[in-house]
């Protein structure tokens, strides 16, 4: 029977279908505490109560419900949230206990920490009153041992009946086992309705006294996680290696918070645990994603090349070697994602545990190798990866351009995978200006830019290491640039601009999108074309004031809360900022970067995967996209990308050169960034209030430093 809800309009009461029961859970007010591959997701008061809440390890949920409540008194949460990526604290007033004035007297504090495979909480009762109190409180817990896929889809599964033990609870399905232990042991334990369990304490506190208990939840998975945690040493190095101080405390806070979050997202390759990479984001994407991990490592190159090297090798070990239509693997192709289990989206859509359905990760891998070399990745490590780069180039030329028209395109060959296989991979992301959707195969504009840059970068690598083929790939890039100019440009009342893609009929899909920002700095555009793109990015239909909208306001299908059709993605804007700086469009770059810094303050420095695209004309702060990951790796690394753009940093370690041109640094001066790295050498950049940059820390004569003063603030 269809359920209806009452709605009212000017003509009276009507009935409309109620929303479906199974909806993706919202995250915008969640507190996420993590140390990959584990994380805890709770309400702002610390309670784990349903939806996406829980304690997870390796894409499985070990706890789905955990509340702590004092009985027979009002529980009033007064503070709560993350203290760092892996720690959070929450405080609740137990009202009416030992109060001799309007002031609160008895509080319950929860201090949470997450390590791989373990959630720990310290509960502290404190009586600051003048009289003794007795507090009876109850811990209630359940577990459904659900997969992340099930949680994300909004499906519910029955909870697992717990085994009650003297010091806690155990849940198991024969493969996954979750144990909750309490120290001291509870005074009583028992079953509660709906297969929940209750652990009860009765505590007497005199004036000024405290009482503590420790909870620990561990998860053991006989199948094992897809990727183990990075070593503590690697996490500490990423979290604490660099410091930034500027005149804009918002940028400083975003930068510091991002480093902490990135360390918590770090995972290792089980085939060589010295190689680390960044998981894409929490909670939905806490695993290896080719595109995401590559972009995140590329943005972090000014902090060192170790992460880039680990990311490159991790992906190279899994580079496609055969044609497998079921996974979309092809020789030379870089994968899209790896999961503990496959994903099933409903309506017959699903992807296998190791899935290659992406068109852009392969050229991006080649460019990351080149850029890491420029930033000082050891030559012998680069050389060992050159055969993988040549395989990737062959994939671009043969499989990536399956129909031989000279462009890289994609089509889901399985009929059940991702319909769109660029970074905007939702089903409605690629469209015409009137809102009509693309039909595959699709050739995205930014993928042609990635391919062009990869070919030029590969030519530089091949020439530097004495290998043949450099001339061929430079000619290949020239041909692609010529074809792009002939086929992708469209025009409206405001002039020419690049279309988002070519559709199945090889005609341009003429929506105006943020994708065009990815063309800048890649060499695909000439000077005039770059100027036209910069002007579009600076226009009010794309620039929201908090970053770039993914789809221009006013376009067919535009929605400020549409995943790829109107929201703002920080990494997308940061890529455009870097491209604008490379091509010399500093005013547009400065405006977009300032928008991201403004937005970061609204999210306490932890920028989410994406947020709403309403913009500063209507909103004083950006509204969250309710299901966005937070933290997300490439949103966090965007802070480093913005810093690199602000400083105008360019590296050529093989040539012994470093360039610092802070042309858009005016609002951030004075500025000091320490712990930057060029290969094995650590250096610092300081830019005084007068705009004069200084580089210190590089050995005299080892590197030629080229600097240019920042222009005086206009």
mmCIF file of N, CA and C in Angstrom, residues 527-647:
data_model
loop_
_atom_site.group_PDB
_atom_site.id
_atom_site.type_symbol
_atom_site.label_atom_id
_atom_site.label_comp_id
_atom_site.label_asym_id
_atom_site.label_seq_id
_atom_site.Cartn_x
_atom_site.Cartn_y
_atom_site.Cartn_z
ATOM 1 N N UNK A 527 47.226 30.912 -25.790
ATOM 2 C CA UNK A 527 47.099 32.052 -24.869
ATOM 3 C C UNK A 527 45.699 32.655 -24.901
ATOM 4 N N UNK A 528 45.127 32.831 -26.073
ATOM 5 C CA UNK A 528 43.799 33.426 -26.186
ATOM 6 C C UNK A 528 42.735 32.480 -25.636
ATOM 7 N N UNK A 529 42.855 31.200 -25.918
ATOM 8 C CA UNK A 529 41.894 30.232 -25.385
ATOM 9 C C UNK A 529 41.957 30.185 -23.864
ATOM 10 N N UNK A 530 43.147 30.252 -23.329
ATOM 11 C CA UNK A 530 43.308 30.272 -21.877
ATOM 12 C C UNK A 530 42.641 31.508 -21.274
ATOM 13 N N UNK A 531 42.783 32.642 -21.933
ATOM 14 C CA UNK A 531 42.142 33.874 -21.445
ATOM 15 C C UNK A 531 40.622 33.738 -21.442
ATOM 16 N N UNK A 532 40.065 33.128 -22.476
ATOM 17 C CA UNK A 532 38.618 32.942 -22.539
ATOM 18 C C UNK A 532 38.127 32.019 -21.414
ATOM 19 N N UNK A 533 38.867 30.949 -21.170
ATOM 20 C CA UNK A 533 38.474 30.037 -20.094
ATOM 21 C C UNK A 533 38.561 30.737 -18.743
ATOM 22 N N UNK A 534 39.631 31.494 -18.505
ATOM 23 C CA UNK A 534 39.774 32.216 -17.242
ATOM 24 C C UNK A 534 38.615 33.177 -17.027
ATOM 25 N N UNK A 535 38.191 33.841 -18.091
ATOM 26 C CA UNK A 535 37.064 34.761 -17.965
ATOM 27 C C UNK A 535 35.783 34.044 -17.584
ATOM 28 N N UNK A 536 35.553 32.866 -18.139
ATOM 29 C CA UNK A 536 34.352 32.092 -17.774
ATOM 30 C C UNK A 536 34.407 31.634 -16.319
ATOM 31 N N UNK A 537 35.573 31.184 -15.870
ATOM 32 C CA UNK A 537 35.696 30.737 -14.479
ATOM 33 C C UNK A 537 35.450 31.886 -13.509
ATOM 34 N N UNK A 538 35.817 33.082 -13.897
ATOM 35 C CA UNK A 538 35.645 34.244 -13.015
ATOM 36 C C UNK A 538 34.227 34.797 -13.039
ATOM 37 N N UNK A 539 33.398 34.326 -13.978
ATOM 38 C CA UNK A 539 32.031 34.831 -14.068
ATOM 39 C C UNK A 539 31.155 34.337 -12.934
ATOM 40 N N UNK A 540 30.089 35.073 -12.656
ATOM 41 C CA UNK A 540 29.271 34.777 -11.488
ATOM 42 C C UNK A 540 28.442 33.508 -11.626
ATOM 43 N N UNK A 541 28.269 32.980 -12.840
ATOM 44 C CA UNK A 541 27.507 31.734 -12.956
ATOM 45 C C UNK A 541 28.325 30.528 -12.498
ATOM 46 N N UNK A 542 29.660 30.593 -12.615
ATOM 47 C CA UNK A 542 30.508 29.505 -12.139
ATOM 48 C C UNK A 542 31.130 29.811 -10.777
ATOM 49 N N UNK A 543 31.643 31.026 -10.587
ATOM 50 C CA UNK A 543 32.268 31.383 -9.314
ATOM 51 C C UNK A 543 31.178 31.717 -8.298
ATOM 52 N N UNK A 544 30.997 30.842 -7.314
ATOM 53 C CA UNK A 544 29.943 31.035 -6.311
ATOM 54 C C UNK A 544 30.346 31.998 -5.210
ATOM 55 N N UNK A 545 31.614 32.363 -5.148
ATOM 56 C CA UNK A 545 32.140 33.119 -4.016
ATOM 57 C C UNK A 545 32.757 32.226 -2.964
ATOM 58 N N UNK A 546 32.415 30.922 -3.006
ATOM 59 C CA UNK A 546 33.032 29.919 -2.141
ATOM 60 C C UNK A 546 33.797 28.877 -2.958
ATOM 61 N N UNK A 547 33.952 29.116 -4.255
ATOM 62 C CA UNK A 547 34.582 28.160 -5.144
ATOM 63 C C UNK A 547 33.732 27.971 -6.380
ATOM 64 N N UNK A 548 34.200 27.124 -7.282
ATOM 65 C CA UNK A 548 33.525 26.925 -8.561
ATOM 66 C C UNK A 548 32.327 26.000 -8.443
ATOM 67 N N UNK A 549 31.216 26.423 -9.037
ATOM 68 C CA UNK A 549 30.090 25.506 -9.205
ATOM 69 C C UNK A 549 30.450 24.482 -10.286
ATOM 70 N N UNK A 550 30.015 23.275 -10.106
ATOM 71 C CA UNK A 550 30.291 22.242 -11.097
ATOM 72 C C UNK A 550 29.531 22.471 -12.397
ATOM 73 N N UNK A 551 28.381 23.109 -12.317
ATOM 74 C CA UNK A 551 27.584 23.449 -13.490
ATOM 75 C C UNK A 551 27.144 24.899 -13.341
ATOM 76 N N UNK A 552 27.246 25.664 -14.421
ATOM 77 C CA UNK A 552 26.922 27.087 -14.356
ATOM 78 C C UNK A 552 25.474 27.299 -13.944
ATOM 79 N N UNK A 553 25.269 28.240 -13.027
ATOM 80 C CA UNK A 553 23.917 28.599 -12.608
ATOM 81 C C UNK A 553 23.104 29.041 -13.828
ATOM 82 N N UNK A 554 21.856 28.585 -13.884
ATOM 83 C CA UNK A 554 20.991 28.907 -15.002
ATOM 84 C C UNK A 554 20.986 27.872 -16.097
ATOM 85 N N UNK A 555 21.911 26.913 -16.034
ATOM 86 C CA UNK A 555 21.939 25.841 -17.029
ATOM 87 C C UNK A 555 20.788 24.879 -16.795
ATOM 88 N N UNK A 556 20.416 24.151 -17.826
ATOM 89 C CA UNK A 556 19.369 23.147 -17.690
ATOM 90 C C UNK A 556 19.787 22.063 -16.716
ATOM 91 N N UNK A 557 18.953 21.811 -15.706
ATOM 92 C CA UNK A 557 19.252 20.813 -14.690
ATOM 93 C C UNK A 557 20.080 21.319 -13.529
ATOM 94 N N UNK A 558 20.461 22.603 -13.538
ATOM 95 C CA UNK A 558 21.279 23.128 -12.447
ATOM 96 C C UNK A 558 20.572 22.969 -11.105
ATOM 97 N N UNK A 559 21.307 22.475 -10.112
ATOM 98 C CA UNK A 559 20.794 22.359 -8.751
ATOM 99 C C UNK A 559 21.930 22.641 -7.777
ATOM 100 N N UNK A 560 21.776 23.596 -6.863
ATOM 101 C CA UNK A 560 22.857 23.894 -5.913
ATOM 102 C C UNK A 560 23.228 22.709 -5.030
ATOM 103 N N UNK A 561 22.323 21.731 -4.911
ATOM 104 C CA UNK A 561 22.614 20.535 -4.135
ATOM 105 C C UNK A 561 22.719 19.293 -5.022
ATOM 106 N N UNK A 562 22.906 19.492 -6.321
ATOM 107 C CA UNK A 562 23.110 18.371 -7.233
ATOM 108 C C UNK A 562 24.563 17.928 -7.188
ATOM 109 N N UNK A 563 24.796 16.652 -7.019
ATOM 110 C CA UNK A 563 26.133 16.110 -6.740
ATOM 111 C C UNK A 563 27.198 16.664 -7.688
ATOM 112 N N UNK A 564 26.922 16.635 -8.993
ATOM 113 C CA UNK A 564 27.864 17.170 -9.970
ATOM 114 C C UNK A 564 27.215 18.228 -10.858
ATOM 115 N N UNK A 565 26.092 18.762 -10.458
ATOM 116 C CA UNK A 565 25.346 19.689 -11.323
ATOM 117 C C UNK A 565 24.998 20.984 -10.586
ATOM 118 N N UNK A 566 25.946 21.500 -9.827
ATOM 119 C CA UNK A 566 25.723 22.787 -9.173
ATOM 120 C C UNK A 566 26.419 22.956 -7.848
ATOM 121 N N UNK A 567 26.878 21.870 -7.243
ATOM 122 C CA UNK A 567 27.627 21.969 -5.995
ATOM 123 C C UNK A 567 29.049 22.469 -6.258
ATOM 124 N N UNK A 568 29.772 22.733 -5.176
ATOM 125 C CA UNK A 568 31.172 23.143 -5.239
ATOM 126 C C UNK A 568 32.029 22.018 -4.663
ATOM 127 N N UNK A 569 33.050 21.598 -5.411
ATOM 128 C CA UNK A 569 34.018 20.603 -4.953
ATOM 129 C C UNK A 569 35.358 21.314 -4.742
ATOM 130 N N UNK A 570 35.887 21.329 -3.527
ATOM 131 C CA UNK A 570 37.135 22.067 -3.284
ATOM 132 C C UNK A 570 38.285 21.662 -4.198
ATOM 133 N N UNK A 571 38.463 20.355 -4.444
ATOM 134 C CA UNK A 571 39.604 19.957 -5.272
ATOM 135 C C UNK A 571 39.452 20.487 -6.690
ATOM 136 N N UNK A 572 38.236 20.530 -7.192
ATOM 137 C CA UNK A 572 37.943 21.015 -8.536
ATOM 138 C C UNK A 572 38.370 22.477 -8.659
ATOM 139 N N UNK A 573 38.019 23.265 -7.640
ATOM 140 C CA UNK A 573 38.418 24.671 -7.626
ATOM 141 C C UNK A 573 39.923 24.812 -7.489
ATOM 142 N N UNK A 574 40.544 23.996 -6.637
ATOM 143 C CA UNK A 574 41.992 24.081 -6.428
ATOM 144 C C UNK A 574 42.755 23.751 -7.712
ATOM 145 N N UNK A 575 42.277 22.769 -8.474
ATOM 146 C CA UNK A 575 42.910 22.444 -9.754
ATOM 147 C C UNK A 575 42.840 23.648 -10.686
ATOM 148 N N UNK A 576 41.684 24.303 -10.724
ATOM 149 C CA UNK A 576 41.534 25.497 -11.559
ATOM 150 C C UNK A 576 42.455 26.616 -11.081
ATOM 151 N N UNK A 577 42.582 26.787 -9.770
ATOM 152 C CA UNK A 577 43.469 27.818 -9.225
ATOM 153 C C UNK A 577 44.896 27.582 -9.696
ATOM 154 N N UNK A 578 45.366 26.350 -9.595
ATOM 155 C CA UNK A 578 46.733 26.064 -10.024
ATOM 156 C C UNK A 578 46.905 26.302 -11.526
ATOM 157 N N UNK A 579 45.914 25.893 -12.328
ATOM 158 C CA UNK A 579 46.008 26.118 -13.761
ATOM 159 C C UNK A 579 45.992 27.592 -14.123
ATOM 160 N N UNK A 580 45.167 28.370 -13.425
ATOM 161 C CA UNK A 580 45.117 29.814 -13.662
ATOM 162 C C UNK A 580 46.466 30.460 -13.376
ATOM 163 N N UNK A 581 47.109 30.041 -12.293
ATOM 164 C CA UNK A 581 48.421 30.599 -11.956
ATOM 165 C C UNK A 581 49.455 30.206 -13.004
ATOM 166 N N UNK A 582 49.452 28.946 -13.436
ATOM 167 C CA UNK A 582 50.424 28.514 -14.459
ATOM 168 C C UNK A 582 50.264 29.318 -15.752
ATOM 169 N N UNK A 583 49.020 29.672 -16.078
ATOM 170 C CA UNK A 583 48.774 30.401 -17.322
ATOM 171 C C UNK A 583 48.765 31.914 -17.128
ATOM 172 N N UNK A 584 49.033 32.379 -15.894
ATOM 173 C CA UNK A 584 49.206 33.816 -15.668
ATOM 174 C C UNK A 584 47.955 34.605 -15.374
ATOM 175 N N UNK A 585 46.852 33.947 -14.987
ATOM 176 C CA UNK A 585 45.596 34.654 -14.690
ATOM 177 C C UNK A 585 45.451 34.775 -13.169
ATOM 178 N N UNK A 586 46.196 35.694 -12.590
ATOM 179 C CA UNK A 586 46.347 35.726 -11.136
ATOM 180 C C UNK A 586 45.117 36.286 -10.429
ATOM 181 N N UNK A 587 44.429 37.249 -11.028
ATOM 182 C CA UNK A 587 43.256 37.817 -10.360
ATOM 183 C C UNK A 587 42.161 36.765 -10.190
ATOM 184 N N UNK A 588 41.884 36.002 -11.249
ATOM 185 C CA UNK A 588 40.864 34.958 -11.146
ATOM 186 C C UNK A 588 41.287 33.892 -10.150
ATOM 187 N N UNK A 589 42.575 33.528 -10.157
ATOM 188 C CA UNK A 589 43.079 32.522 -9.217
ATOM 189 C C UNK A 589 42.945 33.005 -7.785
ATOM 190 N N UNK A 590 43.277 34.257 -7.546
ATOM 191 C CA UNK A 590 43.209 34.792 -6.191
ATOM 192 C C UNK A 590 41.780 34.802 -5.664
ATOM 193 N N UNK A 591 40.828 35.155 -6.522
ATOM 194 C CA UNK A 591 39.427 35.200 -6.102
ATOM 195 C C UNK A 591 38.913 33.809 -5.742
ATOM 196 N N UNK A 592 39.214 32.814 -6.582
ATOM 197 C CA UNK A 592 38.744 31.458 -6.301
ATOM 198 C C UNK A 592 39.411 30.883 -5.060
ATOM 199 N N UNK A 593 40.705 31.129 -4.887
ATOM 200 C CA UNK A 593 41.401 30.637 -3.699
ATOM 201 C C UNK A 593 40.824 31.262 -2.435
ATOM 202 N N UNK A 594 40.553 32.556 -2.481
ATOM 203 C CA UNK A 594 39.969 33.226 -1.315
ATOM 204 C C UNK A 594 38.600 32.644 -0.989
ATOM 205 N N UNK A 595 37.838 32.247 -2.013
ATOM 206 C CA UNK A 595 36.543 31.619 -1.767
ATOM 207 C C UNK A 595 36.674 30.310 -1.019
ATOM 208 N N UNK A 596 37.679 29.492 -1.376
ATOM 209 C CA UNK A 596 37.901 28.241 -0.654
ATOM 210 C C UNK A 596 38.304 28.490 0.789
ATOM 211 N N UNK A 597 39.153 29.471 1.012
ATOM 212 C CA UNK A 597 39.564 29.783 2.395
ATOM 213 C C UNK A 597 38.356 30.228 3.202
ATOM 214 N N UNK A 598 37.497 31.052 2.596
ATOM 215 C CA UNK A 598 36.259 31.471 3.280
ATOM 216 C C UNK A 598 35.404 30.269 3.621
ATOM 217 N N UNK A 599 35.243 29.382 2.672
ATOM 218 C CA UNK A 599 34.411 28.201 2.906
ATOM 219 C C UNK A 599 35.003 27.322 3.998
ATOM 220 N N UNK A 600 36.315 27.196 4.048
ATOM 221 C CA UNK A 600 36.946 26.317 5.035
ATOM 222 C C UNK A 600 36.625 26.757 6.455
ATOM 223 N N UNK A 601 36.523 28.053 6.662
ATOM 224 C CA UNK A 601 36.210 28.552 8.010
ATOM 225 C C UNK A 601 34.834 28.085 8.463
ATOM 226 N N UNK A 602 33.889 27.959 7.525
ATOM 227 C CA UNK A 602 32.542 27.513 7.874
ATOM 228 C C UNK A 602 32.499 26.046 8.267
ATOM 229 N N UNK A 603 33.528 25.297 7.873
ATOM 230 C CA UNK A 603 33.597 23.869 8.201
ATOM 231 C C UNK A 603 34.729 23.588 9.189
ATOM 232 N N UNK A 604 35.108 24.605 9.962
ATOM 233 C CA UNK A 604 36.147 24.475 10.980
ATOM 234 C C UNK A 604 37.428 23.877 10.404
ATOM 235 N N UNK A 605 37.765 24.264 9.197
ATOM 236 C CA UNK A 605 39.005 23.828 8.588
ATOM 237 C C UNK A 605 38.964 22.452 7.965
ATOM 238 N N UNK A 606 37.883 21.704 8.150
ATOM 239 C CA UNK A 606 37.759 20.359 7.560
ATOM 240 C C UNK A 606 36.794 20.448 6.393
ATOM 241 N N UNK A 607 37.315 20.903 5.247
ATOM 242 C CA UNK A 607 36.449 21.046 4.072
ATOM 243 C C UNK A 607 35.923 19.682 3.639
ATOM 244 N N UNK A 608 34.640 19.605 3.345
ATOM 245 C CA UNK A 608 34.074 18.319 2.907
ATOM 246 C C UNK A 608 34.358 18.051 1.447
ATOM 247 N N UNK A 609 33.991 16.879 1.029
ATOM 248 C CA UNK A 609 34.088 16.449 -0.369
ATOM 249 C C UNK A 609 33.445 17.473 -1.303
ATOM 250 N N UNK A 610 32.300 17.988 -0.941
ATOM 251 C CA UNK A 610 31.574 18.981 -1.718
ATOM 252 C C UNK A 610 30.594 19.695 -0.801
ATOM 253 N N UNK A 611 30.107 20.854 -1.264
ATOM 254 C CA UNK A 611 29.068 21.574 -0.520
ATOM 255 C C UNK A 611 28.188 22.319 -1.516
ATOM 256 N N UNK A 612 27.125 22.908 -1.009
ATOM 257 C CA UNK A 612 26.102 23.494 -1.872
ATOM 258 C C UNK A 612 26.636 24.698 -2.632
ATOM 259 N N UNK A 613 26.088 24.905 -3.831
ATOM 260 C CA UNK A 613 26.549 25.971 -4.700
ATOM 261 C C UNK A 613 25.657 27.195 -4.742
ATOM 262 N N UNK A 614 24.947 27.479 -3.649
ATOM 263 C CA UNK A 614 24.080 28.671 -3.660
ATOM 264 C C UNK A 614 24.895 29.940 -3.836
ATOM 265 N N UNK A 615 25.981 30.082 -3.083
ATOM 266 C CA UNK A 615 26.905 31.186 -3.289
ATOM 267 C C UNK A 615 26.694 32.359 -2.362
ATOM 268 N N UNK A 616 27.656 33.273 -2.405
ATOM 269 C CA UNK A 616 27.691 34.404 -1.472
ATOM 270 C C UNK A 616 26.608 35.445 -1.754
ATOM 271 N N UNK A 617 25.979 35.385 -2.898
ATOM 272 C CA UNK A 617 24.900 36.349 -3.156
ATOM 273 C C UNK A 617 23.681 36.073 -2.279
ATOM 274 N N UNK A 618 23.525 34.836 -1.841
ATOM 275 C CA UNK A 618 22.365 34.493 -1.014
ATOM 276 C C UNK A 618 22.746 33.980 0.368
ATOM 277 N N UNK A 619 23.936 33.403 0.519
ATOM 278 C CA UNK A 619 24.326 32.761 1.778
ATOM 279 C C UNK A 619 25.589 33.387 2.338
ATOM 280 N N UNK A 620 25.605 33.596 3.646
ATOM 281 C CA UNK A 620 26.814 34.103 4.290
ATOM 282 C C UNK A 620 27.826 33.004 4.550
ATOM 283 N N UNK A 621 27.374 31.763 4.503
ATOM 284 C CA UNK A 621 28.264 30.614 4.632
ATOM 285 C C UNK A 621 27.703 29.489 3.776
ATOM 286 N N UNK A 622 28.563 28.610 3.271
ATOM 287 C CA UNK A 622 28.057 27.557 2.384
ATOM 288 C C UNK A 622 27.261 26.507 3.149
ATOM 289 N N UNK A 623 26.158 26.090 2.558
ATOM 290 C CA UNK A 623 25.375 24.997 3.137
ATOM 291 C C UNK A 623 26.051 23.674 2.811
ATOM 292 N N UNK A 624 26.023 22.722 3.731
ATOM 293 C CA UNK A 624 26.658 21.429 3.442
ATOM 294 C C UNK A 624 25.845 20.608 2.453
ATOM 295 N N UNK A 625 26.551 19.772 1.707
ATOM 296 C CA UNK A 625 25.902 18.697 0.970
ATOM 297 C C UNK A 625 25.746 17.562 1.970
ATOM 298 N N UNK A 626 24.529 17.136 2.294
ATOM 299 C CA UNK A 626 24.339 16.335 3.512
ATOM 300 C C UNK A 626 25.032 14.981 3.534
ATOM 301 N N UNK A 627 25.328 14.398 2.368
ATOM 302 C CA UNK A 627 25.933 13.057 2.355
ATOM 303 C C UNK A 627 27.413 13.081 1.991
ATOM 304 N N UNK A 628 28.036 14.264 2.048
ATOM 305 C CA UNK A 628 29.437 14.381 1.626
ATOM 306 C C UNK A 628 30.381 13.732 2.620
ATOM 307 N N UNK A 629 31.454 13.136 2.085
ATOM 308 C CA UNK A 629 32.539 12.648 2.947
ATOM 309 C C UNK A 629 33.238 13.841 3.600
ATOM 310 N N UNK A 630 33.652 13.634 4.850
ATOM 311 C CA UNK A 630 34.366 14.675 5.577
ATOM 312 C C UNK A 630 35.090 14.022 6.744
ATOM 313 N N UNK A 631 36.408 13.853 6.636
ATOM 314 C CA UNK A 631 37.323 14.445 5.649
ATOM 315 C C UNK A 631 37.371 13.672 4.344
ATOM 316 N N UNK A 632 37.798 14.370 3.303
ATOM 317 C CA UNK A 632 38.017 13.814 1.965
ATOM 318 C C UNK A 632 39.435 14.194 1.558
ATOM 319 N N UNK A 633 40.182 13.244 1.022
ATOM 320 C CA UNK A 633 41.615 13.464 0.795
ATOM 321 C C UNK A 633 41.867 14.651 -0.122
ATOM 322 N N UNK A 634 41.219 14.692 -1.290
ATOM 323 C CA UNK A 634 41.595 15.764 -2.214
ATOM 324 C C UNK A 634 40.993 17.105 -1.796
ATOM 325 N N UNK A 635 39.990 17.123 -0.941
ATOM 326 C CA UNK A 635 39.552 18.388 -0.360
ATOM 327 C C UNK A 635 40.595 18.905 0.626
ATOM 328 N N UNK A 636 41.189 17.985 1.400
ATOM 329 C CA UNK A 636 42.228 18.384 2.353
ATOM 330 C C UNK A 636 43.509 18.799 1.640
ATOM 331 N N UNK A 637 43.927 18.042 0.616
ATOM 332 C CA UNK A 637 45.158 18.411 -0.080
ATOM 333 C C UNK A 637 45.001 19.699 -0.883
ATOM 334 N N UNK A 638 43.766 20.138 -1.098
ATOM 335 C CA UNK A 638 43.557 21.410 -1.793
ATOM 336 C C UNK A 638 44.190 22.572 -1.049
ATOM 337 N N UNK A 639 44.325 22.453 0.268
ATOM 338 C CA UNK A 639 44.985 23.523 1.025
ATOM 339 C C UNK A 639 46.435 23.668 0.597
ATOM 340 N N UNK A 640 47.104 22.550 0.301
ATOM 341 C CA UNK A 640 48.494 22.599 -0.153
ATOM 342 C C UNK A 640 48.556 23.112 -1.592
ATOM 343 N N UNK A 641 47.587 22.705 -2.408
ATOM 344 C CA UNK A 641 47.539 23.215 -3.780
ATOM 345 C C UNK A 641 47.374 24.728 -3.798
ATOM 346 N N UNK A 642 46.513 25.252 -2.913
ATOM 347 C CA UNK A 642 46.326 26.705 -2.835
ATOM 348 C C UNK A 642 47.605 27.369 -2.359
ATOM 349 N N UNK A 643 48.280 26.794 -1.358
ATOM 350 C CA UNK A 643 49.547 27.361 -0.898
ATOM 351 C C UNK A 643 50.570 27.395 -2.033
ATOM 352 N N UNK A 644 50.672 26.321 -2.792
ATOM 353 C CA UNK A 644 51.616 26.297 -3.909
ATOM 354 C C UNK A 644 51.293 27.398 -4.916
ATOM 355 N N UNK A 645 49.994 27.615 -5.176
ATOM 356 C CA UNK A 645 49.597 28.667 -6.103
ATOM 357 C C UNK A 645 49.904 30.047 -5.533
ATOM 358 N N UNK A 646 49.643 30.233 -4.244
ATOM 359 C CA UNK A 646 49.933 31.521 -3.599
ATOM 360 C C UNK A 646 51.416 31.863 -3.712
ATOM 361 N N UNK A 647 52.275 30.857 -3.512
ATOM 362 C CA UNK A 647 53.720 31.089 -3.576
ATOM 363 C C UNK A 647 54.248 31.062 -5.008
#
